[in-house]
Short mmCIF file of C-alpha atoms in Angstrom, two decimals:
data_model
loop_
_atom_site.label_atom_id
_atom_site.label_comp_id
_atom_site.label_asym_id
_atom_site.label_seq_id
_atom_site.Cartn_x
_atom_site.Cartn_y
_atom_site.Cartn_z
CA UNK A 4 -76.44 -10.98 8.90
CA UNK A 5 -72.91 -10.94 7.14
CA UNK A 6 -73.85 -7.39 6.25
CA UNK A 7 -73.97 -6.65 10.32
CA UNK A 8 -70.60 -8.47 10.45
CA UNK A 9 -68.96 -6.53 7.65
CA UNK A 10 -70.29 -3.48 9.70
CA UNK A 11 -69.04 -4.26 12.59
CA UNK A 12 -65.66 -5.22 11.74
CA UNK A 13 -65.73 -1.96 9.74
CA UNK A 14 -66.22 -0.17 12.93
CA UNK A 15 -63.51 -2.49 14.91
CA UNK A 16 -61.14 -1.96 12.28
CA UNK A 17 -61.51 2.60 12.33
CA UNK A 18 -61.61 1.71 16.49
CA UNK A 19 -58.27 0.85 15.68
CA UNK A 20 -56.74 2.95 13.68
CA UNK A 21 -57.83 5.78 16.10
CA UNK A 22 -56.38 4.19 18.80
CA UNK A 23 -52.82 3.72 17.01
CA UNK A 24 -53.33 7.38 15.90
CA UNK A 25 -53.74 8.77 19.45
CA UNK A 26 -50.69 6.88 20.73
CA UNK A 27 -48.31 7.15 17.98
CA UNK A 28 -49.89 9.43 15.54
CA UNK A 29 -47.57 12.56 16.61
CA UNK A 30 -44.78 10.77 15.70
CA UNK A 31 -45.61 9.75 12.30
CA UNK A 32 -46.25 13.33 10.99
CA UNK A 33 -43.72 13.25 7.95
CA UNK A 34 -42.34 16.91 8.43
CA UNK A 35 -42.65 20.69 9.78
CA UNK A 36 -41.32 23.87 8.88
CA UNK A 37 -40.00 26.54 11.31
CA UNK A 38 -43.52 28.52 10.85
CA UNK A 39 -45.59 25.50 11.56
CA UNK A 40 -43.71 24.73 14.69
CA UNK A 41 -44.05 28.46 15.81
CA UNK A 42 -47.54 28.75 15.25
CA UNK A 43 -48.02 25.27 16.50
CA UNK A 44 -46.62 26.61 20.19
CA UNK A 45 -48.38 30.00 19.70
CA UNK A 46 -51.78 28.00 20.03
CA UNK A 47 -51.55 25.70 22.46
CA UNK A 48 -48.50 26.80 25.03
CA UNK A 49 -49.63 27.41 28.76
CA UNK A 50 -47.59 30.33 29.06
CA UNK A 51 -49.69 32.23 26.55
CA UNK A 52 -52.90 30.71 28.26
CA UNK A 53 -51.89 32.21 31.79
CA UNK A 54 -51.25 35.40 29.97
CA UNK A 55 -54.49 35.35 27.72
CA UNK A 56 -56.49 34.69 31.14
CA UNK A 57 -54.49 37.51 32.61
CA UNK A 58 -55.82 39.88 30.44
CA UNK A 59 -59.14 38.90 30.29
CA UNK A 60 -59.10 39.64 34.09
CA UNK A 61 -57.71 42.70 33.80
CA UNK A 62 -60.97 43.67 30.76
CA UNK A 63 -63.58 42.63 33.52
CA UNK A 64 -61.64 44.50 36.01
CA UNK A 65 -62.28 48.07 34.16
CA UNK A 66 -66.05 46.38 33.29
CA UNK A 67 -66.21 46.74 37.38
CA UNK A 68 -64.78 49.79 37.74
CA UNK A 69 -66.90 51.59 35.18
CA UNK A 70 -70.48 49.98 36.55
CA UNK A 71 -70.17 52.89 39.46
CA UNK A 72 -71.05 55.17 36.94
CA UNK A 73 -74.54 53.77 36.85
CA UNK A 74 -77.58 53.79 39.19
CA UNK A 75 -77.60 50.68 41.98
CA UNK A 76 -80.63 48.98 42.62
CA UNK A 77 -81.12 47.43 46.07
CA UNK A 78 -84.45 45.81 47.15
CA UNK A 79 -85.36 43.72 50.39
CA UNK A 80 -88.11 41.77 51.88
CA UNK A 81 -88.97 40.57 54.86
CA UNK A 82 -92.01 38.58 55.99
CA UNK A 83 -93.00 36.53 59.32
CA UNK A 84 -94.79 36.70 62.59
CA UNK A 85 -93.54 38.83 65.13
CA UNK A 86 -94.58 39.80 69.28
CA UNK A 87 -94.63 43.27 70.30
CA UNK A 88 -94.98 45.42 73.60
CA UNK A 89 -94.38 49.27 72.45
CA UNK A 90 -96.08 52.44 73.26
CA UNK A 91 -98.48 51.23 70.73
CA UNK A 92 -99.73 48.25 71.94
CA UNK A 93 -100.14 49.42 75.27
CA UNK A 94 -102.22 52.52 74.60
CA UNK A 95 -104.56 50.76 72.13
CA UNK A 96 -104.96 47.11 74.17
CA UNK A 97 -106.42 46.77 77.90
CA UNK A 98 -105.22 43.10 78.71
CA UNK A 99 -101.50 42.57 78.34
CA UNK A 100 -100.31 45.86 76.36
CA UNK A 101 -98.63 43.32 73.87
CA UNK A 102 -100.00 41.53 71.04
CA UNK A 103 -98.94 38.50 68.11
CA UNK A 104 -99.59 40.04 64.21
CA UNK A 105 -98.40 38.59 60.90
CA UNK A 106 -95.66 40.74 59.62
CA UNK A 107 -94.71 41.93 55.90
CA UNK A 108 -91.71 44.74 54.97
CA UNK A 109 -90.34 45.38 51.76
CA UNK A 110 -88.39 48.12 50.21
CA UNK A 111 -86.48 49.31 47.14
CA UNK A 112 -84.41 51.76 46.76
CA UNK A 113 -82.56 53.62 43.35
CA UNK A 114 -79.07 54.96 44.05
CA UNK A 115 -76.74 56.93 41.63
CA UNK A 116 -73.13 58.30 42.47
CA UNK A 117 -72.81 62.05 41.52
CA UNK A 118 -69.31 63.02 42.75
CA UNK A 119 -66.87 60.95 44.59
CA UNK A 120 -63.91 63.28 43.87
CA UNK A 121 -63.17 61.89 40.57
CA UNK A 122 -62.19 58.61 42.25
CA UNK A 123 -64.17 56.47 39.74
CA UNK A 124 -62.74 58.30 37.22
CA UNK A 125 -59.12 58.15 37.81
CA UNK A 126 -59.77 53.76 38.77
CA UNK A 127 -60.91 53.16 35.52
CA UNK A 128 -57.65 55.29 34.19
CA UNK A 129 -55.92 52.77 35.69
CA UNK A 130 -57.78 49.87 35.09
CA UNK A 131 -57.32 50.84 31.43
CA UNK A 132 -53.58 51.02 31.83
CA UNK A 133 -53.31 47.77 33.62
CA UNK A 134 -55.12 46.22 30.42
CA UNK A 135 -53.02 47.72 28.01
CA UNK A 136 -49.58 46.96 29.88
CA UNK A 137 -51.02 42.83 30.54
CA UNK A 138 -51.53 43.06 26.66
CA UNK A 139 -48.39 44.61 25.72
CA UNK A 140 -46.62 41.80 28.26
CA UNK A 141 -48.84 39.33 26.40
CA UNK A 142 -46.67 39.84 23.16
CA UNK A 143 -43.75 39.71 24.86
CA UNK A 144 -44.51 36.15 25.94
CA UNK A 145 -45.76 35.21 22.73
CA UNK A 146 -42.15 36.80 21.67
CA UNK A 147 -40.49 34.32 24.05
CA UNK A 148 -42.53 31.45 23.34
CA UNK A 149 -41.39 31.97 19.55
CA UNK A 150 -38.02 32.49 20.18
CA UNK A 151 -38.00 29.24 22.44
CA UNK A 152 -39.57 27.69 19.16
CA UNK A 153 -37.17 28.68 16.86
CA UNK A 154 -33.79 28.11 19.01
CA UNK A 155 -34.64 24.26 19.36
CA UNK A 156 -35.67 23.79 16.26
CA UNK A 157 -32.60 24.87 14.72
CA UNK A 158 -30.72 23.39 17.69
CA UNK A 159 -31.95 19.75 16.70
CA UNK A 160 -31.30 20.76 12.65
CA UNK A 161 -27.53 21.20 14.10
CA UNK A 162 -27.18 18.25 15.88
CA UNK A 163 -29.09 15.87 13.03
CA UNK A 164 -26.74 17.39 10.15
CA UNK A 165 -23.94 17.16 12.76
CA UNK A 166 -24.78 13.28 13.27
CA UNK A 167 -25.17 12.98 9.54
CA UNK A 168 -21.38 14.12 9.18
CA UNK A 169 -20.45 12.21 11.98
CA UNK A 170 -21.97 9.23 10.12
CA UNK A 171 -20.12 9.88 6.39
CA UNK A 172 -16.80 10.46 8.69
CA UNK A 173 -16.93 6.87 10.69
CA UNK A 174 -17.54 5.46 7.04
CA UNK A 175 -14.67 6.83 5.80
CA UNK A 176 -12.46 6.22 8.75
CA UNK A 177 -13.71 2.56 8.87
CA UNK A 178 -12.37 2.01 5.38
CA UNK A 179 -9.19 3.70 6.41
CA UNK A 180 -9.32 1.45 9.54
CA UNK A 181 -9.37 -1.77 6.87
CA UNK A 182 -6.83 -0.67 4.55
CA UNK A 183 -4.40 -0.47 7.56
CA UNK A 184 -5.39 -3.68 9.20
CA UNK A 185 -4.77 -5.42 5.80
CA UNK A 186 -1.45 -3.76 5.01
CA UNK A 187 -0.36 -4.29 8.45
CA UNK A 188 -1.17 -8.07 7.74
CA UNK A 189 0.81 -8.18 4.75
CA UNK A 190 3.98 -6.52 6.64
CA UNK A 191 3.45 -3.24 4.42
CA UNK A 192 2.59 -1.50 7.64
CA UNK A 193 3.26 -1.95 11.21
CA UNK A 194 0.76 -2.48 14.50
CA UNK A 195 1.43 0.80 15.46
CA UNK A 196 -0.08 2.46 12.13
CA UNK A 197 -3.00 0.31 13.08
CA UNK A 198 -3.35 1.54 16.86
CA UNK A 199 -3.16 5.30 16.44
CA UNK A 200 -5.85 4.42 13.33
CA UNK A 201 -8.20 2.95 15.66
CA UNK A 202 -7.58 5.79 18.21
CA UNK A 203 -8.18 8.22 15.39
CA UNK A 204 -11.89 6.23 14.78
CA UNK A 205 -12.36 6.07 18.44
CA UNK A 206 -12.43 10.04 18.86
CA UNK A 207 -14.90 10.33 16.51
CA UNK A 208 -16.54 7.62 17.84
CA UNK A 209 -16.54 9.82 21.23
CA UNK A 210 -17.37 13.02 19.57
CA UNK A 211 -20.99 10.98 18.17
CA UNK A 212 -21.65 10.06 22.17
CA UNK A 213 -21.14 13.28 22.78
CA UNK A 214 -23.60 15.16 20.04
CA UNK A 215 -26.29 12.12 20.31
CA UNK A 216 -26.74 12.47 24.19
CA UNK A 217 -27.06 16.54 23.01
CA UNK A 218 -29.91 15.60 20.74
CA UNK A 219 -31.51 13.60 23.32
CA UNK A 220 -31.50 17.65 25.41
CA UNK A 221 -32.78 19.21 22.32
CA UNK A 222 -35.60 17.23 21.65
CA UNK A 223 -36.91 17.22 25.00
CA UNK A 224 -36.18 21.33 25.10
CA UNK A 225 -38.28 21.19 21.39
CA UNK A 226 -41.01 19.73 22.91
CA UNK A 227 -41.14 21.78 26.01
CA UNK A 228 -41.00 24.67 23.83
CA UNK A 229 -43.40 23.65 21.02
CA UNK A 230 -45.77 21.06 22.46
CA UNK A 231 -45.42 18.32 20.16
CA UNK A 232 -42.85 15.62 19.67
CA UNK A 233 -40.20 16.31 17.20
CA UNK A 234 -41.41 15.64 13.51
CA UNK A 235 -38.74 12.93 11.43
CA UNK A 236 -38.13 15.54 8.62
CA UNK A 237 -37.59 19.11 9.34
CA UNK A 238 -36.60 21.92 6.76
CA UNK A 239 -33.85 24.29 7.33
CA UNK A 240 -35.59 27.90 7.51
CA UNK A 241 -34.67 31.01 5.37
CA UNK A 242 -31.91 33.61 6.79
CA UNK A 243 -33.43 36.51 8.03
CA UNK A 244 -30.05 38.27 7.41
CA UNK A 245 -31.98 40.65 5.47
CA UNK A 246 -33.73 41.90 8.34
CA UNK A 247 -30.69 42.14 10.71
CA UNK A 248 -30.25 45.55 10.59
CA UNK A 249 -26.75 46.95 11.68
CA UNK A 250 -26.67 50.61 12.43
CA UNK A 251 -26.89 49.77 16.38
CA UNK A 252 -27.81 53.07 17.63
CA UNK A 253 -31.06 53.08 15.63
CA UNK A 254 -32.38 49.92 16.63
CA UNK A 255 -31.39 50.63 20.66
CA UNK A 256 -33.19 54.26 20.07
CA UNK A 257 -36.36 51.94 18.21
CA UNK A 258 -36.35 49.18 20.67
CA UNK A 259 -35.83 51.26 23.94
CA UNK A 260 -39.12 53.07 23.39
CA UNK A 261 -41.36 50.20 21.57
CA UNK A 262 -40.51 47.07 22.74
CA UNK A 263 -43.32 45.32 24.47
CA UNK A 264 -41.51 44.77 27.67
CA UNK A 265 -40.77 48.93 27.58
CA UNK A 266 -44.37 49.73 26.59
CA UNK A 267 -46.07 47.55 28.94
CA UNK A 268 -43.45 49.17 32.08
CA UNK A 269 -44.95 52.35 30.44
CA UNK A 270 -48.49 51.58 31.39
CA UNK A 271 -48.20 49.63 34.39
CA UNK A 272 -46.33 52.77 35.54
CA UNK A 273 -49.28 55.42 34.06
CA UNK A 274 -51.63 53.20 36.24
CA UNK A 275 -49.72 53.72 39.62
CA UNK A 276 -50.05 57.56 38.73
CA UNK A 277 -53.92 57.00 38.32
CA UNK A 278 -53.91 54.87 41.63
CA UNK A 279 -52.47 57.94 43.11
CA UNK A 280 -54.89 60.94 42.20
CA UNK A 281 -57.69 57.59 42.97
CA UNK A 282 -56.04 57.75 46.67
CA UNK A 283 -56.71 61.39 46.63
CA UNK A 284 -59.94 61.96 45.65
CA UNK A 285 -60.80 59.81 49.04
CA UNK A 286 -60.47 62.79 51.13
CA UNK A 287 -63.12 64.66 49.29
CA UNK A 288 -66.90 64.00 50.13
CA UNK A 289 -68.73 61.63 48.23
CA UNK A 290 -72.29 62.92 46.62
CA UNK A 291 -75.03 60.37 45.41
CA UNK A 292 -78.71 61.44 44.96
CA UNK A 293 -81.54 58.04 46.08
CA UNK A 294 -84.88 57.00 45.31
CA UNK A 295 -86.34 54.86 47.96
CA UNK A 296 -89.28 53.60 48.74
CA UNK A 297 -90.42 51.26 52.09
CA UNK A 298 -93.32 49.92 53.43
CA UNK A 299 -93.97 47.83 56.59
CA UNK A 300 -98.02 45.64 57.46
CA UNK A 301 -98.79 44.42 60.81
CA UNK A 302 -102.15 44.93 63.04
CA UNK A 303 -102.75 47.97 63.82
CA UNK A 304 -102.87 47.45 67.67
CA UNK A 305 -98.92 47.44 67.40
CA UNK A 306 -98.61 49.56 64.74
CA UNK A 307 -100.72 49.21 61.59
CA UNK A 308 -99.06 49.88 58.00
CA UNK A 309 -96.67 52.42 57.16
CA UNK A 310 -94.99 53.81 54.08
CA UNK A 311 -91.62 55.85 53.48
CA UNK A 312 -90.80 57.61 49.77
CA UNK A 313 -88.31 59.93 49.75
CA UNK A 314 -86.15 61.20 46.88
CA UNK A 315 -83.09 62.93 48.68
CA UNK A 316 -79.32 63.97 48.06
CA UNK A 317 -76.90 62.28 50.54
CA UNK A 318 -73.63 63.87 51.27
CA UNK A 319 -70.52 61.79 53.00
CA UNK A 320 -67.31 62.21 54.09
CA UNK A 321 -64.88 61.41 56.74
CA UNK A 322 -61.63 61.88 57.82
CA UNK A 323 -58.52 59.96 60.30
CA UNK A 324 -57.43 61.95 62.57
CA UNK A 325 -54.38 58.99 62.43
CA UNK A 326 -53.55 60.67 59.24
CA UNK A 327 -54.55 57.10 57.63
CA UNK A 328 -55.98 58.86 54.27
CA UNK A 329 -52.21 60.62 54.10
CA UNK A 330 -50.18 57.70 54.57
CA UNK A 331 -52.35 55.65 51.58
CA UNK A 332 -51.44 58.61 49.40
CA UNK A 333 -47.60 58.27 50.13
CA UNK A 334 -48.19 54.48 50.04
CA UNK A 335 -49.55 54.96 46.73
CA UNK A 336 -47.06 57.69 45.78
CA UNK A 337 -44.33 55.47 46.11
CA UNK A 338 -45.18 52.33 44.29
CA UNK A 339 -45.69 54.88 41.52
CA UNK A 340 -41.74 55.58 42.03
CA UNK A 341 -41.19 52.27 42.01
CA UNK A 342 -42.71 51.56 38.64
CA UNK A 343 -41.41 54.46 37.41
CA UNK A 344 -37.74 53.75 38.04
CA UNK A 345 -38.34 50.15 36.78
CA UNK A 346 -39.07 51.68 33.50
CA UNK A 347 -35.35 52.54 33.07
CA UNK A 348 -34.14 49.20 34.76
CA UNK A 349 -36.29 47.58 31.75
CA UNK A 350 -35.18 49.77 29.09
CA UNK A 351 -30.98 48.69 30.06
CA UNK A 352 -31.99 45.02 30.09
CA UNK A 353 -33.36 44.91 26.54
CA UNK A 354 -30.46 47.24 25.60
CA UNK A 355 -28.30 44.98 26.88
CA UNK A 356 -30.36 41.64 25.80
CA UNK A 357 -30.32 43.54 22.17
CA UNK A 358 -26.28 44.17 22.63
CA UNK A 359 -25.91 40.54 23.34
CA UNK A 360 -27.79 39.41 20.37
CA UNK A 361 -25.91 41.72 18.19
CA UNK A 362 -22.59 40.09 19.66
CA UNK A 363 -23.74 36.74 19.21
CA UNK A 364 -24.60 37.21 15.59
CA UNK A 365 -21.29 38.98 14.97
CA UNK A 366 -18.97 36.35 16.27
CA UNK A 367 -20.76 33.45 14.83
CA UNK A 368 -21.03 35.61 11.37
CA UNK A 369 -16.74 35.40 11.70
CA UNK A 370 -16.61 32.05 12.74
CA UNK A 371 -18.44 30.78 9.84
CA UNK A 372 -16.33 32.54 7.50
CA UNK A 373 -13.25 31.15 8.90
CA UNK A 374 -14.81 27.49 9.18
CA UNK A 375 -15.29 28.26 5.63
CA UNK A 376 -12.16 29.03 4.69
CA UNK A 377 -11.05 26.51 6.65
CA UNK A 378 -13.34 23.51 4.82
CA UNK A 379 -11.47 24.96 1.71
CA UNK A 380 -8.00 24.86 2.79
CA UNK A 381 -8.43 21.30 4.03
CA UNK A 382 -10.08 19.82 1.39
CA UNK A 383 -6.64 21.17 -0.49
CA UNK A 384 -4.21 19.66 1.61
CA UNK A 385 -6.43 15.93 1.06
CA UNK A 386 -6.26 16.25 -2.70
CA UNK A 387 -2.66 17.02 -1.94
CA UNK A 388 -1.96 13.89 0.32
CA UNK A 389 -3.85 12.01 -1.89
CA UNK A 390 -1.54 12.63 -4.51
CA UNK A 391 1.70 12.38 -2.35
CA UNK A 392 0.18 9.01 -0.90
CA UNK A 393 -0.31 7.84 -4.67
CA UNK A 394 3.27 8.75 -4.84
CA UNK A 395 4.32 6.82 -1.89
CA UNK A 396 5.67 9.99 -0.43
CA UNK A 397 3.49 9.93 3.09
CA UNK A 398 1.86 6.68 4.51
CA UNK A 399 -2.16 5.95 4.51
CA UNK A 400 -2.21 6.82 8.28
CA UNK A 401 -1.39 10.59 7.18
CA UNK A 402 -3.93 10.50 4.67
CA UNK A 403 -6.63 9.44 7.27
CA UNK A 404 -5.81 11.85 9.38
CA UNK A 405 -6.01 14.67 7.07
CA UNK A 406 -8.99 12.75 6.49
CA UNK A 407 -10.94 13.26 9.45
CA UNK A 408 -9.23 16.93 9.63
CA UNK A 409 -11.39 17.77 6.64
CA UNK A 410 -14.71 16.07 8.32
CA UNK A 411 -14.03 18.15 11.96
CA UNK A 412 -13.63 21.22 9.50
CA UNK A 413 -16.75 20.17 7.83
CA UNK A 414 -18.21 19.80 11.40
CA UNK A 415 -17.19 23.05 12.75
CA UNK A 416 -18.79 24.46 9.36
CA UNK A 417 -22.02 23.09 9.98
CA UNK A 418 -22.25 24.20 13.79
CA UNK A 419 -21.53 27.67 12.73
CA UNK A 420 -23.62 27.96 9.75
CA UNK A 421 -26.53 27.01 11.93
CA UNK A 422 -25.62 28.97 15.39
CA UNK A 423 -25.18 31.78 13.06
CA UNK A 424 -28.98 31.22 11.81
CA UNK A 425 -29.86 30.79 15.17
CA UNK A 426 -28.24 34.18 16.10
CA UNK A 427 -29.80 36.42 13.22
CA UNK A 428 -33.30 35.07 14.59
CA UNK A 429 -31.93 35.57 18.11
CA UNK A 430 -31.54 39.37 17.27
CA UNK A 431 -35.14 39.79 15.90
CA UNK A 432 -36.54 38.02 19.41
CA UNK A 433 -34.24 40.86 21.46
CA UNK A 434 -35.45 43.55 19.30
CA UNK A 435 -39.22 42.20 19.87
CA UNK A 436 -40.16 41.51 16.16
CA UNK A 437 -39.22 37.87 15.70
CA UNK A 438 -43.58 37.02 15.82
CA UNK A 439 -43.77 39.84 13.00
CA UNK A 440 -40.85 37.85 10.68
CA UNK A 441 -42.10 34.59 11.63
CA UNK A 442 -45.95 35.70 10.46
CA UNK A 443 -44.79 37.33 7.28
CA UNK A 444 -42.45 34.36 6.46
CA UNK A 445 -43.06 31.41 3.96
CA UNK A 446 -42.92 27.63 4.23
CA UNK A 447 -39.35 27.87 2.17
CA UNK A 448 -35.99 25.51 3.07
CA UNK A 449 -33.87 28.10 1.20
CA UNK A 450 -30.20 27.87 2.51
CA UNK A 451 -28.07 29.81 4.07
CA UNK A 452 -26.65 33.22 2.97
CA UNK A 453 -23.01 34.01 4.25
CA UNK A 454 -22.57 37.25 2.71
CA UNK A 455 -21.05 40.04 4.92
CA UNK A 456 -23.84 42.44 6.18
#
């Protein structure tokens, strides 16, 4: 008996555990790196679902197509009672020239397509291309839903290291704040020292609002994009600086032919051409050779049994005199056009989505080497106050705001060192090879690399 209790608080006690798992176990995962997150929305986002399922419709679709190559069966069957008053009945029966008679019919019959004007042949052309264009479009949204990955999860790295800052900064400013309260206090300062401290603290103060309700976005964008709440420790990813290539004109020439958006415009395109000739090979006669066989029972006095084989070759055609087979042709002709010319339309957008990328990575690539510079040249001119303050030369007010020049340098540093990460992974996701990097990466926090391309 206090074995079954021991049991079955066991069993209470994992109940439990499961329970507090399922409601609060995603938010107690300890950390994730950039790859885990990407291959984390690879798996389970809708977007690739929808486009899995659309390509699985488009396989069945040529499965369809291709099953009028072979023979089709049809078979029917009919059985009942049935009244008649023919020519039969009446020359065989005296009385009423009509008669009742159980009734049985069957038949089967064995048809196979010989020519239909190449019709079935050019549909499954199509059908092919369709496939191949929803599976080229299906790595471009497995592209996107990478890229999506990747951007928040670098955008909350930004805003946690930029809190982080924020955090040291209020620290200092807060013992800045104190010194100035207790010198005004002792008459070594006046209440004005004091006020423009406490408006210096109240900026930053302001600034924190600012990035914490920006963090609230990114975190809601992160899970959007990856499907999973945001883990408490993340790693900052490698620089794929490495593979930022910049001789421009290469990568456009590259990208414009083999980007997955490009290829899959390609074969939607070759399928409107097949959908054409398809349309054409309507107005030639269809040829299909059948096997049949039927047989019909009833009494004799309206009819008896009877039997039909036949093995025959069946011709058909027709023609609109509207001109209707004409006017699907045109129809047809022109949504080729239109795929066609949407190649080119496709081709300038990545161009321009690959220009873009290019510019972002650029500008952010200058900007952190200023904000560099810039983190340098401040931290100078503190060690310099510092020593003029310690020299009674400038008051502590300067000093704290020289101060919190150095952390807004520091700030400015941080944003750019991780918008410029963002932008060299931006350029792989216009150029269509971000899933390649993101496969062939490592689990590595390496840091950043800031040397000029």
């Amino acid at each position: 008996m206090r074995l079954r209790k021991k049991t079955i608080k066991t069993y209470c006690c994992l109940f439990v555990c499961l329970l507090l798992f399922m409601v609060t176990g995603a938010r107690v995962v300890c950390a994730q790196s950039l790859r885990e997150a990407a291959l984390y929305a690879l798996e389970n986002h809708p977007k690739i679902e929808a486009a899995l399922a659309s390509q699985a419709a488009a396989q069945y679709d040529i499965e369809e197509v291709r099953s009028n190559y072979f023979p089709e069966l049809s078979a029917s069957m009919t059985a009942g009672r049935v009244y008649q008053d023919n020519a039969t009945s009446r020359g065989l029966s005296v009385s009423r020239g009509a008669a009742y008679s159980g009734y049985g019919e069957g038949s089967i019959a064995v048809r196979q397509m010989i020519y239909d004007g190449m019709e079935t042949d050019h549909k499954t052309d199509a059908s092919l291309a369709l496939e191949k264009s929803r599976l080229f479009g299906l790595l471009d949204t497995k592209e996107q839903v990478v890229s999506q990955a990747v951007q928040s999860y670098i955008e909350v790295l930004r805003l946690r290291s930029a809190l982080q800052l924020l955090d040291k900064q209020n620290e200092e400013l807060v013992k800045y704040q104190e010194r100035i309260k207790d010198m005004a206090e002792n008459g070594m300062s006046d209440e004005t020292q004091l006020q423009q401290a406490i408006d210096v603290a109240m900026v930053v103060e302001s600034l924190r609002a600012d990035y914490e309700g920006r963090l609230i976005v990114a975190e809601s964008s992160y899970v959007q994009a990856v499907g999973n709440p945001v883990p408490v420790q993340m790693s900052v990813p490698d620089s794929v600086q490495d593979l930022v290539e910049i001789d421009l004109d290469e990568v456009m020439a590259r990208v414009k032919e083999h980007h997955p958006l490009v290829q899959a415009a390609y074969m939607h395109a070759r399928a409107a051409k097949d959908d054409v000739e398809a349309e054409e090979g309507k107005l030639y006669p269809d040829l299909s050779g059948e096997l049949s066989h039927y047989k019909s029972d009833k009494r004799d006095i309206i009819g008896g049994e009877s039997q039909d084989s036949r093995a025959v070759l069946k011709m058909n055609w027709s023609f609109s005199t509207g001109g209707k087979e004409f006017s699907a042709i045109k129809r047809k002709r022109s949504e080729y056009l239109e795929k066609f010319y949407k190649i080119k339309d496709v081709k300038r957008n990545v161009e321009k989505g690959v220009s873009e990328a290019y510019a972002r990575y650029l500008t952010f690539w200058k900007k952190s080497e200023l904000s560099t510079k810039r983190v340098e040249l401040n931290k100078k001119l503190v060690s310099a106050y510092q020593s003029q303050f310690e020299g009674s030369r400038i008051n502590l007010l300067a000093l704290m705001r020289a101060q919190s020049q150095l952390f807004k340098a520091e700030l400015e540093d941080s944003d750019n060192a991780f918008n410029l990460l963002a932008a060299q992974y931006g350029v792989l996701a216009a150029r269509g090879e971000l899933l390649d990097a993101i496969l062939a990466s490592t689990n590595s926090a390496a840091g950043r690399n800031r040397q000029q391309p």
